[in-house]
Each structure stands twice: as structure tokens, then as C-alpha cells.
XYZ file of C-alpha atoms in Angstrom:
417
model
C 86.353 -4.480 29.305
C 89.982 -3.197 29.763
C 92.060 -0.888 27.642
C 95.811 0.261 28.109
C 96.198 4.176 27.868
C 99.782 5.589 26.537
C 100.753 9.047 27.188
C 103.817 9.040 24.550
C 106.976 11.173 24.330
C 108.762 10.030 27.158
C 112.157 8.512 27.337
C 112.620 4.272 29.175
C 115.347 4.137 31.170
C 116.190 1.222 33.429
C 116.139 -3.000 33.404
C 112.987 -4.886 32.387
C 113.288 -8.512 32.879
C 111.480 -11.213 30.688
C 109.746 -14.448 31.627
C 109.702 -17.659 30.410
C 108.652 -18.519 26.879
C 104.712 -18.630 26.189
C 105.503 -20.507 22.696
C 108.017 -23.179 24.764
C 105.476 -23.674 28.567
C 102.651 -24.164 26.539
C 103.434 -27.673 24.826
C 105.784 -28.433 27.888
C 102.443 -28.183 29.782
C 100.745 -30.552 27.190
C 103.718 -33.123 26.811
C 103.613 -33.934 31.032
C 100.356 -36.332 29.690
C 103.029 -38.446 28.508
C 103.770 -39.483 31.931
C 101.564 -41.083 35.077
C 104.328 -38.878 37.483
C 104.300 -35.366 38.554
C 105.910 -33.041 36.406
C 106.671 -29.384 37.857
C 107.787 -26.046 35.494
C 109.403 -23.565 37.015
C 109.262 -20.048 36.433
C 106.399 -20.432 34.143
C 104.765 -16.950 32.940
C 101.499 -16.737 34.462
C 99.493 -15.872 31.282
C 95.937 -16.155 30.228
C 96.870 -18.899 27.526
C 98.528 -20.896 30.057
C 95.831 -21.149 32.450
C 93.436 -21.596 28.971
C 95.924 -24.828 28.552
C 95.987 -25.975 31.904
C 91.850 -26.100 31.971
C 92.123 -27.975 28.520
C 94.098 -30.367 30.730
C 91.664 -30.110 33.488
C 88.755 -30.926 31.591
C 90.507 -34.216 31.063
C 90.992 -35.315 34.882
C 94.924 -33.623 35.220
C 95.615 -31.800 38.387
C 97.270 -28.757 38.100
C 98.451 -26.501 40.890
C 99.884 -23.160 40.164
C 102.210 -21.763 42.985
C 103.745 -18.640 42.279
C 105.182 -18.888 38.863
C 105.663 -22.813 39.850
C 103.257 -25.155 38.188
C 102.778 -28.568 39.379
C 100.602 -30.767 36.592
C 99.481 -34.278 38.271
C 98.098 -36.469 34.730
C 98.119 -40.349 36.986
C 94.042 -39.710 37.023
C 93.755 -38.713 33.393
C 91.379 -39.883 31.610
C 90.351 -40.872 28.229
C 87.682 -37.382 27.162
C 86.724 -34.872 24.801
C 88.518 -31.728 26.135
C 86.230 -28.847 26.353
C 85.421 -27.482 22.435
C 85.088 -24.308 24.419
C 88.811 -24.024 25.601
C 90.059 -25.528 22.424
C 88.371 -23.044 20.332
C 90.445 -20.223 22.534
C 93.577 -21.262 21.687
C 95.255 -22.900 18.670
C 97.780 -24.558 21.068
C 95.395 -26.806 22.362
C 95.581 -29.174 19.353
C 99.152 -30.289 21.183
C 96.846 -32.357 23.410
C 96.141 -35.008 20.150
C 99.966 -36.406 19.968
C 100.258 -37.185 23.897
C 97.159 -38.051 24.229
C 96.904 -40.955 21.074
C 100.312 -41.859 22.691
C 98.761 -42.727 26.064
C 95.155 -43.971 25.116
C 95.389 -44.844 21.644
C 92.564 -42.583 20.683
C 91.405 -39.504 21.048
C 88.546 -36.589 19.704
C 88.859 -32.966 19.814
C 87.513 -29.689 18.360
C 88.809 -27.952 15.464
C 91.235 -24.969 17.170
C 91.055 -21.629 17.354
C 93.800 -19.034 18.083
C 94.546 -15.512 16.697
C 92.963 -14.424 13.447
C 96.498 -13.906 11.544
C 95.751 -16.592 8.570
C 94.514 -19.900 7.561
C 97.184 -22.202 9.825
C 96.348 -25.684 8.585
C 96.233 -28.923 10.753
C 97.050 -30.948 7.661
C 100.727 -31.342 8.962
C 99.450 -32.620 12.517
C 97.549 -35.416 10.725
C 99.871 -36.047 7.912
C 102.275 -36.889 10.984
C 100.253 -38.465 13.203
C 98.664 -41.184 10.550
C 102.290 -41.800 8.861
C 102.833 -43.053 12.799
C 100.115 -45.247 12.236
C 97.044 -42.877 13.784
C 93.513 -43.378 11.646
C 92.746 -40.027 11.031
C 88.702 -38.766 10.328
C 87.718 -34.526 10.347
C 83.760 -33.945 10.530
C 81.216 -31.706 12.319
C 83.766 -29.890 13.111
C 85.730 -32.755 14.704
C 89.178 -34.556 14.699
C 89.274 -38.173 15.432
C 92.381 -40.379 15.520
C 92.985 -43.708 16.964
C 95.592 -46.152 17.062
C 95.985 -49.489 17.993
C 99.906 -48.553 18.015
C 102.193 -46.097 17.132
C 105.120 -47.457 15.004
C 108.329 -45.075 14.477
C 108.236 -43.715 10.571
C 110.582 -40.907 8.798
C 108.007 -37.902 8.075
C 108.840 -35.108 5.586
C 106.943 -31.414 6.457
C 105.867 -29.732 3.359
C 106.254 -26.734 5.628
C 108.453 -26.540 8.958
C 105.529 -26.179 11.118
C 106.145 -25.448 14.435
C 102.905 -26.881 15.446
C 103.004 -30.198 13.576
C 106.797 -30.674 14.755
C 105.725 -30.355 18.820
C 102.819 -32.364 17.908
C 104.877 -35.332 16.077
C 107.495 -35.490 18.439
C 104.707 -35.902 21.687
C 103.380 -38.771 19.688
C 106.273 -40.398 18.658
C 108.636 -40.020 21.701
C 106.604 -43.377 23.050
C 105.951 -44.884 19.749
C 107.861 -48.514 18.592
C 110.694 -47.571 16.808
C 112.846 -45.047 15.396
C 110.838 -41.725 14.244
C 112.549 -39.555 12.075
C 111.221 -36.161 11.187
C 112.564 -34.331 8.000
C 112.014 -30.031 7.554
C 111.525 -29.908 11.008
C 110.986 -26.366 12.747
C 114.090 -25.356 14.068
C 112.978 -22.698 16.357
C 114.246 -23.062 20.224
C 111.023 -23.464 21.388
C 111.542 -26.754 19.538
C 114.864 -27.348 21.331
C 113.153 -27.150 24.315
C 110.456 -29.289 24.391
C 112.768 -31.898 23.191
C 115.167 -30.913 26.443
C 111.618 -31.485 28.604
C 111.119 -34.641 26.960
C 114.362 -35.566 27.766
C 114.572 -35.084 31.045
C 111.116 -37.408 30.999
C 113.568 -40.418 29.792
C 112.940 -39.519 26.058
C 115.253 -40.055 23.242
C 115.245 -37.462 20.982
C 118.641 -35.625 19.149
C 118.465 -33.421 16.485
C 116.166 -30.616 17.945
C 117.281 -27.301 16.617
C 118.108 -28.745 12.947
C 115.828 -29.547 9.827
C 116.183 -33.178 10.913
C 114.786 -34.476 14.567
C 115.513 -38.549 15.376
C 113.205 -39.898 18.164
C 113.445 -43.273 19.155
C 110.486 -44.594 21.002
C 110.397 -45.699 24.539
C 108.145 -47.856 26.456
C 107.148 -44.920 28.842
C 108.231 -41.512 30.567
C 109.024 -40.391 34.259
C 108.361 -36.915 35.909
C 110.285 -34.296 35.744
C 111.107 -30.663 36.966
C 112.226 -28.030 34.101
C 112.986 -24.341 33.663
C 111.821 -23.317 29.955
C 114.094 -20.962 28.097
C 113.065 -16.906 28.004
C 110.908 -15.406 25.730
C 112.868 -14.625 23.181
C 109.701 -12.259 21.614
C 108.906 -10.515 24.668
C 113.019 -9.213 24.914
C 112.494 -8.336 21.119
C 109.365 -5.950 22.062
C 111.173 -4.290 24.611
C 114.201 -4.264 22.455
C 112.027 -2.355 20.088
C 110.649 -0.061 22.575
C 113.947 1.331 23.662
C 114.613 2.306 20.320
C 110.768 3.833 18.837
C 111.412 5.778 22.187
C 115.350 6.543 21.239
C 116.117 5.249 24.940
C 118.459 3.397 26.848
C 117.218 0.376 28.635
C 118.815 -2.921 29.872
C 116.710 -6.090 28.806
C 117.420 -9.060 30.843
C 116.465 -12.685 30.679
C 117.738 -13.213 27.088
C 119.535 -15.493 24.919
C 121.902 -13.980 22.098
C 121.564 -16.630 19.881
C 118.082 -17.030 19.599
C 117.707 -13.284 18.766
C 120.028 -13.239 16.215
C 117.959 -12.093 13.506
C 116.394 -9.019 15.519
C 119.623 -7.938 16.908
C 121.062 -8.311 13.093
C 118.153 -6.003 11.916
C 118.292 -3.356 14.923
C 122.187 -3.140 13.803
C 121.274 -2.372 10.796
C 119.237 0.116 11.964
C 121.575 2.132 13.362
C 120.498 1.142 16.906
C 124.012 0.273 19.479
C 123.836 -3.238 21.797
C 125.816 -4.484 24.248
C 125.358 -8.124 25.359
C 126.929 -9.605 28.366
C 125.513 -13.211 29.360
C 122.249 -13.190 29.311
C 121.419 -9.673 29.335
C 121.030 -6.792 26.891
C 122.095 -2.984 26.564
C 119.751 -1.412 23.822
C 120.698 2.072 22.850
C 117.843 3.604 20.613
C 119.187 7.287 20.980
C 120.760 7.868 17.659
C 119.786 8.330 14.113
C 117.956 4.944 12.473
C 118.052 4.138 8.943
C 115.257 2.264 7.272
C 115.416 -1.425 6.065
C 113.944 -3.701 4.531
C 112.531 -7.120 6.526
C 111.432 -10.428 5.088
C 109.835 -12.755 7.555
C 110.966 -16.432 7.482
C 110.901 -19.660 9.899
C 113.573 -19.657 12.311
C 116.705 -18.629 11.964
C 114.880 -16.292 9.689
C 113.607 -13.261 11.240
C 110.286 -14.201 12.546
C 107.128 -13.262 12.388
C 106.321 -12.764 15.708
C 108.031 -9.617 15.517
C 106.941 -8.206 12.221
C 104.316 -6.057 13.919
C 106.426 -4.699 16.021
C 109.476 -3.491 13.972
C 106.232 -2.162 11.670
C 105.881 0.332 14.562
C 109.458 0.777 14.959
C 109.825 1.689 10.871
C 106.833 4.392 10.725
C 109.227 6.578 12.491
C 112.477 6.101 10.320
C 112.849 8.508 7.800
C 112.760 6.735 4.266
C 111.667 3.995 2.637
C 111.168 0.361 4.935
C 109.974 -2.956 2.876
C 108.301 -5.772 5.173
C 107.555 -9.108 3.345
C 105.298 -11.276 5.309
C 105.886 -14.747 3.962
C 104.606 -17.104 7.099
C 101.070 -15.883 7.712
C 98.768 -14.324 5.060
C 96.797 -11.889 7.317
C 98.923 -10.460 9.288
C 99.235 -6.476 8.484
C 95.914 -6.261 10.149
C 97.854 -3.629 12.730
C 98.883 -1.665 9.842
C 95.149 0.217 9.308
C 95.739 0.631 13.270
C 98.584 2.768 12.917
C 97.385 4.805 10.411
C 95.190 5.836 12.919
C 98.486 7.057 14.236
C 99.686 8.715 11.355
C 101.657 6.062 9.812
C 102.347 6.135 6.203
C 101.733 2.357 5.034
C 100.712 0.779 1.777
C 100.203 -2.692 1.849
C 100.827 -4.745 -1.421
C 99.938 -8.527 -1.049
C 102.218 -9.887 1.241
C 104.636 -6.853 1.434
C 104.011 -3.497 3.293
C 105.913 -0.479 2.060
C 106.137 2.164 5.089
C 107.430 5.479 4.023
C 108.762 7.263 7.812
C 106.687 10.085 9.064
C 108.062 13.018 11.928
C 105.735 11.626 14.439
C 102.946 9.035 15.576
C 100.016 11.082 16.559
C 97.897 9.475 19.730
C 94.865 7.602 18.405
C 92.234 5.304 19.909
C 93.517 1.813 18.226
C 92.404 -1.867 18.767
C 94.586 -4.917 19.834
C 93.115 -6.856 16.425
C 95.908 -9.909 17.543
C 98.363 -10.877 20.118
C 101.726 -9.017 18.428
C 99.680 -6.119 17.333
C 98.544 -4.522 20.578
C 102.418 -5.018 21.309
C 102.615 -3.201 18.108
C 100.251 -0.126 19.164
C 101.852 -0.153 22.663
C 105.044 0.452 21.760
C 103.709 3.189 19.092
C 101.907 4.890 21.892
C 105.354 4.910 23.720
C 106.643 6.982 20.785
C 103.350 8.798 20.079
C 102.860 12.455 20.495
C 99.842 12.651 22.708
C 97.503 9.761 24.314
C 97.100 6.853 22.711
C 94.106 4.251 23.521
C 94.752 0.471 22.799
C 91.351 -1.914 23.522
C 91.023 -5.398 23.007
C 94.099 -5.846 25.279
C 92.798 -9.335 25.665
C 95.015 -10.419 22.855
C 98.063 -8.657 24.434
C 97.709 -10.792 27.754
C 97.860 -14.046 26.028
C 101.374 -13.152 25.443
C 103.040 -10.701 27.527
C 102.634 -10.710 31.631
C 102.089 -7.408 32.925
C 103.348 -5.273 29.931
C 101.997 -1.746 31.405
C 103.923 -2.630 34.844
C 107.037 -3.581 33.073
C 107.233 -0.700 31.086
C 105.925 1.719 33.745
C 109.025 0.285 36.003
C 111.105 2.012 32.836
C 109.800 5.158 33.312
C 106.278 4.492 30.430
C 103.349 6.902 31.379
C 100.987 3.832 31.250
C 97.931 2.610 32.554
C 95.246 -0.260 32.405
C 92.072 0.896 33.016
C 88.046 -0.084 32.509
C 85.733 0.921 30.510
């Protein structure tokens, strides 16, 4: 067992530099099925969900070989399985495999997923997509069938822009006969990405980035070599770290537009930025105001930084709303940080955090991926020491947090226990 140990009430100074998108290398990894050829990612974050997702693949014949951050995925040997029900029940993201894989064999069986414990995140929208294409769908014993003796092209309207089901639809139909068209779409540029991977695979697929995705089938897909985009989360936690800690950092590796909505929201704050290219100036040492934060789908502000600005909020004087509106159970960090002396009522789906002078050191637990970012970054700001276990969570999502922030100046440490 590992925990991360804080000593808080120090100022960040310096450039931290982000990696590549989990939420975009993780279906990348699962679309190269599509294809018999080699298909290499670059720069890929070397993260314990991405090796969890290249054993899903393994357990299913691929080759993968990790060099550096290179990754080198080899599917001409795959076979027609049942991917390991222990892997799959890791990691939500391993329900990609179903598209790509009905899209190559024409069948395919697979455990119900697991994933963080931040609300109910129904497969409905996978199979609602996948049998308008033509799949036959059957859930039991804890199962997913599907089979197919083709995929035909089909418009498909998402009761919910599911980020999921849209990656999942868009595997499956990028090789299916016909013209797919997928209406409510997620928008998010994880989205855009995948669709620039496919792409480069011979795809044909416009649209990405909108409410309304067109893919028109081919009859099969090359190799390819691609850089995903950065991690457009990981530069919002360390955005939100320079200013719990009122501190001056530089964050590079980011893209402006895709952090729109957190940079909007730190501005509000109170907090000063300076972009230039693909970097970021984040001045935290002034006076912050409170505000109030509604999570959304992308553009909205999302929720993969809710816990975080939580933290940021406990130590803004006045009164800070946060409506959680994508997943029902995730304040789960709040009880953590009033550990820490935050002030937090939670109402339903809203959490009402009244400021306090200071974050008192606590020993907390990581209860999901964004909340022992959450508790990190509190510690940072904490008076005292401030114990985080369960750090599991964190390194499904962030690669070697405590070194990055240590290289800004963080008292930090991993230790065992």
C-alpha cells in the first residue's frame, strides 16, 4: 500500500509540463483493432489504466510493446475471445473493445465494466448504437453479447451525449456499409481526436467536435502513427494548484480552447493568465472571489474538474455553489475535506461551500480518480501534513503527480505503509 504525504503552506514556482490525454490514448489504443497493420502512439502517458487497456488487448492475441512513452500495438494475430472479466471489471474504458471488435469479427462477449465509483454510467447508449447498426444485442450473468452478420450505416440519436457511447459508435461504424450518422454526439476533444486517429487509419469521419458526427463506412483500415492531444484535466489540476497555493507557475502542454471553461471560471475568480501557444502563466497570488459552478458536457465546464475547484473554493472567502449535473455520486471528496476543515453542505446534486481561513492537514482517502487530485492539491494549501491513501485512483490518471509538483517546489512524498 502507498500513500502521498503533503506538508502544505508552501508557495509552486516553476514549469510543469502535461502528457498526453488518458481520456483520448485510451480508445485510440482500442480503435488500432480496426486494422491487421501496426499502429504506433506517441507520447502516450504511461499510466496504470493504459497498461490495464493494453492487457485487455493482450488477452485477445494483440501485441503491444511499450518503448518509452512510444507504444507499438500489433492486432494481425487477434483473435476472436472473451477479454479477461478481470481487466474489464478495472476499468470502465474497456467496454470500447465491443465496437472494433463486432466490426472485425462480427461478434463478440464481454463483462459488464467497472471503473470509478462516481454514479450509475449506463451502457444503454453503447447498445442502443450498436443494434441500430444492425448488432443483436443480449445482457445476462453478468454478460454482453452482440453479433452481427453486418454492420449497415444508420442515423443514431443519444438521449444523452455520452462520451462513451459516441467512441464506441464511431469504432463500429467507421467500417460499417454505409453512411452512419450520429445525432447529440459528445463534443469533447477527446472525441475530435479519436476521429483524427481514425482518420489517419483511412476513415471517413467529419463532424467530430459538433452535436452531429457523419461516418461513412469503409471496407477496411491501414496503420498508422499518431500523437494524441494533452490532457486538458491534468493542466486544469495544476492550474488549480497554482492558485489554492496563491503561486506563480507556468503550465505547459496545453490547448486554450479546450480549457475554455476553466480558464473562464479561474477569471472569474480573480486569478491572472497569460497564454502564449501552447503554454500557460497562472498567477494565483491575489485575492479570489467565490463563484458559483454548474457542471455540464463539453463546452460546459466539466466534471472532471469539479473536485478540484471544490478544493480550490474551501479557501475563498464567501459563498461558492457547485451543481453536479453529469454524475450523481460525485461529492464523495467533499466528507474528505471536511476532514480538512472545509465548510461544505451538500444538497442533492449541489454543494454549497462557505470559505474557511485555512485547510487544516488531515489523514484523507483517494475515494476516486479526481478526488485524490482534489485532496492533493488541498494538502498543497493545507496548514500542516496532510495524508492522502488510496492513491491507486490518482495513478489511473495523472503520471507522477508528487514528482511534478515536487519539481515546483511541493514538499511531497510517496511513501509505504
Amino acid at each position: 500500500m502507498e500513500k502521498i504525504v503533503v506538508k502544505g503552506g508552501i508557495n509552486l514556482s516553476g514549469r510543469v509540463y502535461v502528457s498526453s490525454a488518458k481520456n483520448s490514448v485510451l480508445p485510440i489504443i482500442v480503435a488500432s483493432i480496426l486494422s491487421d497493420e501496426k499502429c504506433v502512439i506517441e507520447n502516450a502517458p504511461m499510466l496504470e489504466d493504459v497498461f490495464v487497456i493494453g492487457d485487455v488487448l493482450k488477452s485477445v492475441s494483440a501485441n503491444i510493446n511499450i518503448n518509452n512513452s512510444s507504444i507499438t500495438i500489433d492486432t494481425s494475430n487477434l483473435k476472436y475471445g472473451e477479454p479477461s472479466s478481470e481487466l474489464v471489471r478495472k476499468m470502465r474504458a474497456s467496454f470500447l473493445v465491443m465496437g472494433p471488435m463486432i466490426a472485425r469479427f462480427g461478434k463478440f462477449k464481454i463483462s459488464l465494466p467497472g471503473g470509478c465509483n462516481i454514479g450509475t454510467r449506463p451502457i444503454d447508449l453503447h447498445l442502443k448504437g450498436l443494434t441500430a447498426l444492425g448488432a443483436e444485442v443480449s445482457i445476462g450473468h453478468g454478460y454482453v453479447e452482440a453479433s452481427a452478420n453486418r454492420l449497415i450505416g444508420n442515423k443514431i440519436y443519444l438521449d444523452f451525449p455520452s462520451v462513451g457511447a459516441t467512441e464506441n459508435i464511431m469504432m463500429a461504424a467507421v467500417m460499417a456499409e454505409g453512411e452512419t450518422i450520429i445525432e447529440n454526439s459528445a463534443a469533447e476533444p477527446e472525441i475530435e481526436d479519436l476521429a483524427s486517429f481514425l482518420n489517419s487509419m483511412g476513415g471517413i469521419i467529419t463532424g467530430a467536435g459538433t452535436d452531429t458526427i457523419k461516418i461513412m463506412g469503409v471496407k477496411s483500415l491501414k496503420g498508422t502513427t499518431h500523437r494524441p492531444i494533452f490532457d486538458r484535466i491534468e493542466a486544469g489540476t495544476y492550474m488549480a494548484a497554482a492558485a489554492i497555493t496563491r503561486s506563480k507557475i507556468e503550465v505547459c502542454g496545453i490547448n486554450e480552447e479546450h480549457l475554455k471553461p476553466v480558464i473562464a471560471k479561474l477569471t472569474e475568480m480573480g486569478v491572472s493568465m497569460e497564454i502564449n501557444g501552447d503554454n500557460i502563466i497562472v498567477d494565483g497570488n491575489c485575492a479570489l472571489k467565490p463563484v458559483d459552478i454548474k457542471t455540464m458536457p463539453y463546452p460546459g465546464f466539466p466534471t472532471d474538474m469539479q473536485a478540484q475547484m471544490m478544493s480550490l473554493l474551501c479557501g475563498v472567502k464567501g459563498t461558492s455553489i457547485i451543481t453536479e449535473t453529469v454524475f450523481e455520486n460525485r461529492f464523495m471528496h467533499a466528507q474528505e475535506l471536511k476532514r480538512m476543515g472545509a465548510n461544505i453542505k451538500i444538497d442533492g446534486r449541489s454543494a454549497v461551500i462557505e470559505g474557511v481561513e485555512k485547510l487544516s492537514g488531515s489523514e484523507v482517502k483517494a475515494t476516486d480518480l479526481r478526488a485524490g487530485a482534489a485532496l492533493i492539491i488541498a494538502g498543497l494549501a493545507a496548514e500542516g501534513i496532510t495524508e492522502i491513501s488510496d492513491i491507486y485512483h490518482v495513478d489511473r490518471g495523472y503520471v507522477n503527480i508528487e514528482k511534478k509538483l515536487k519539481g515546483l517546489g511541493a514538499d511531497i512524498e510517496r511513501i509505504k505503509y
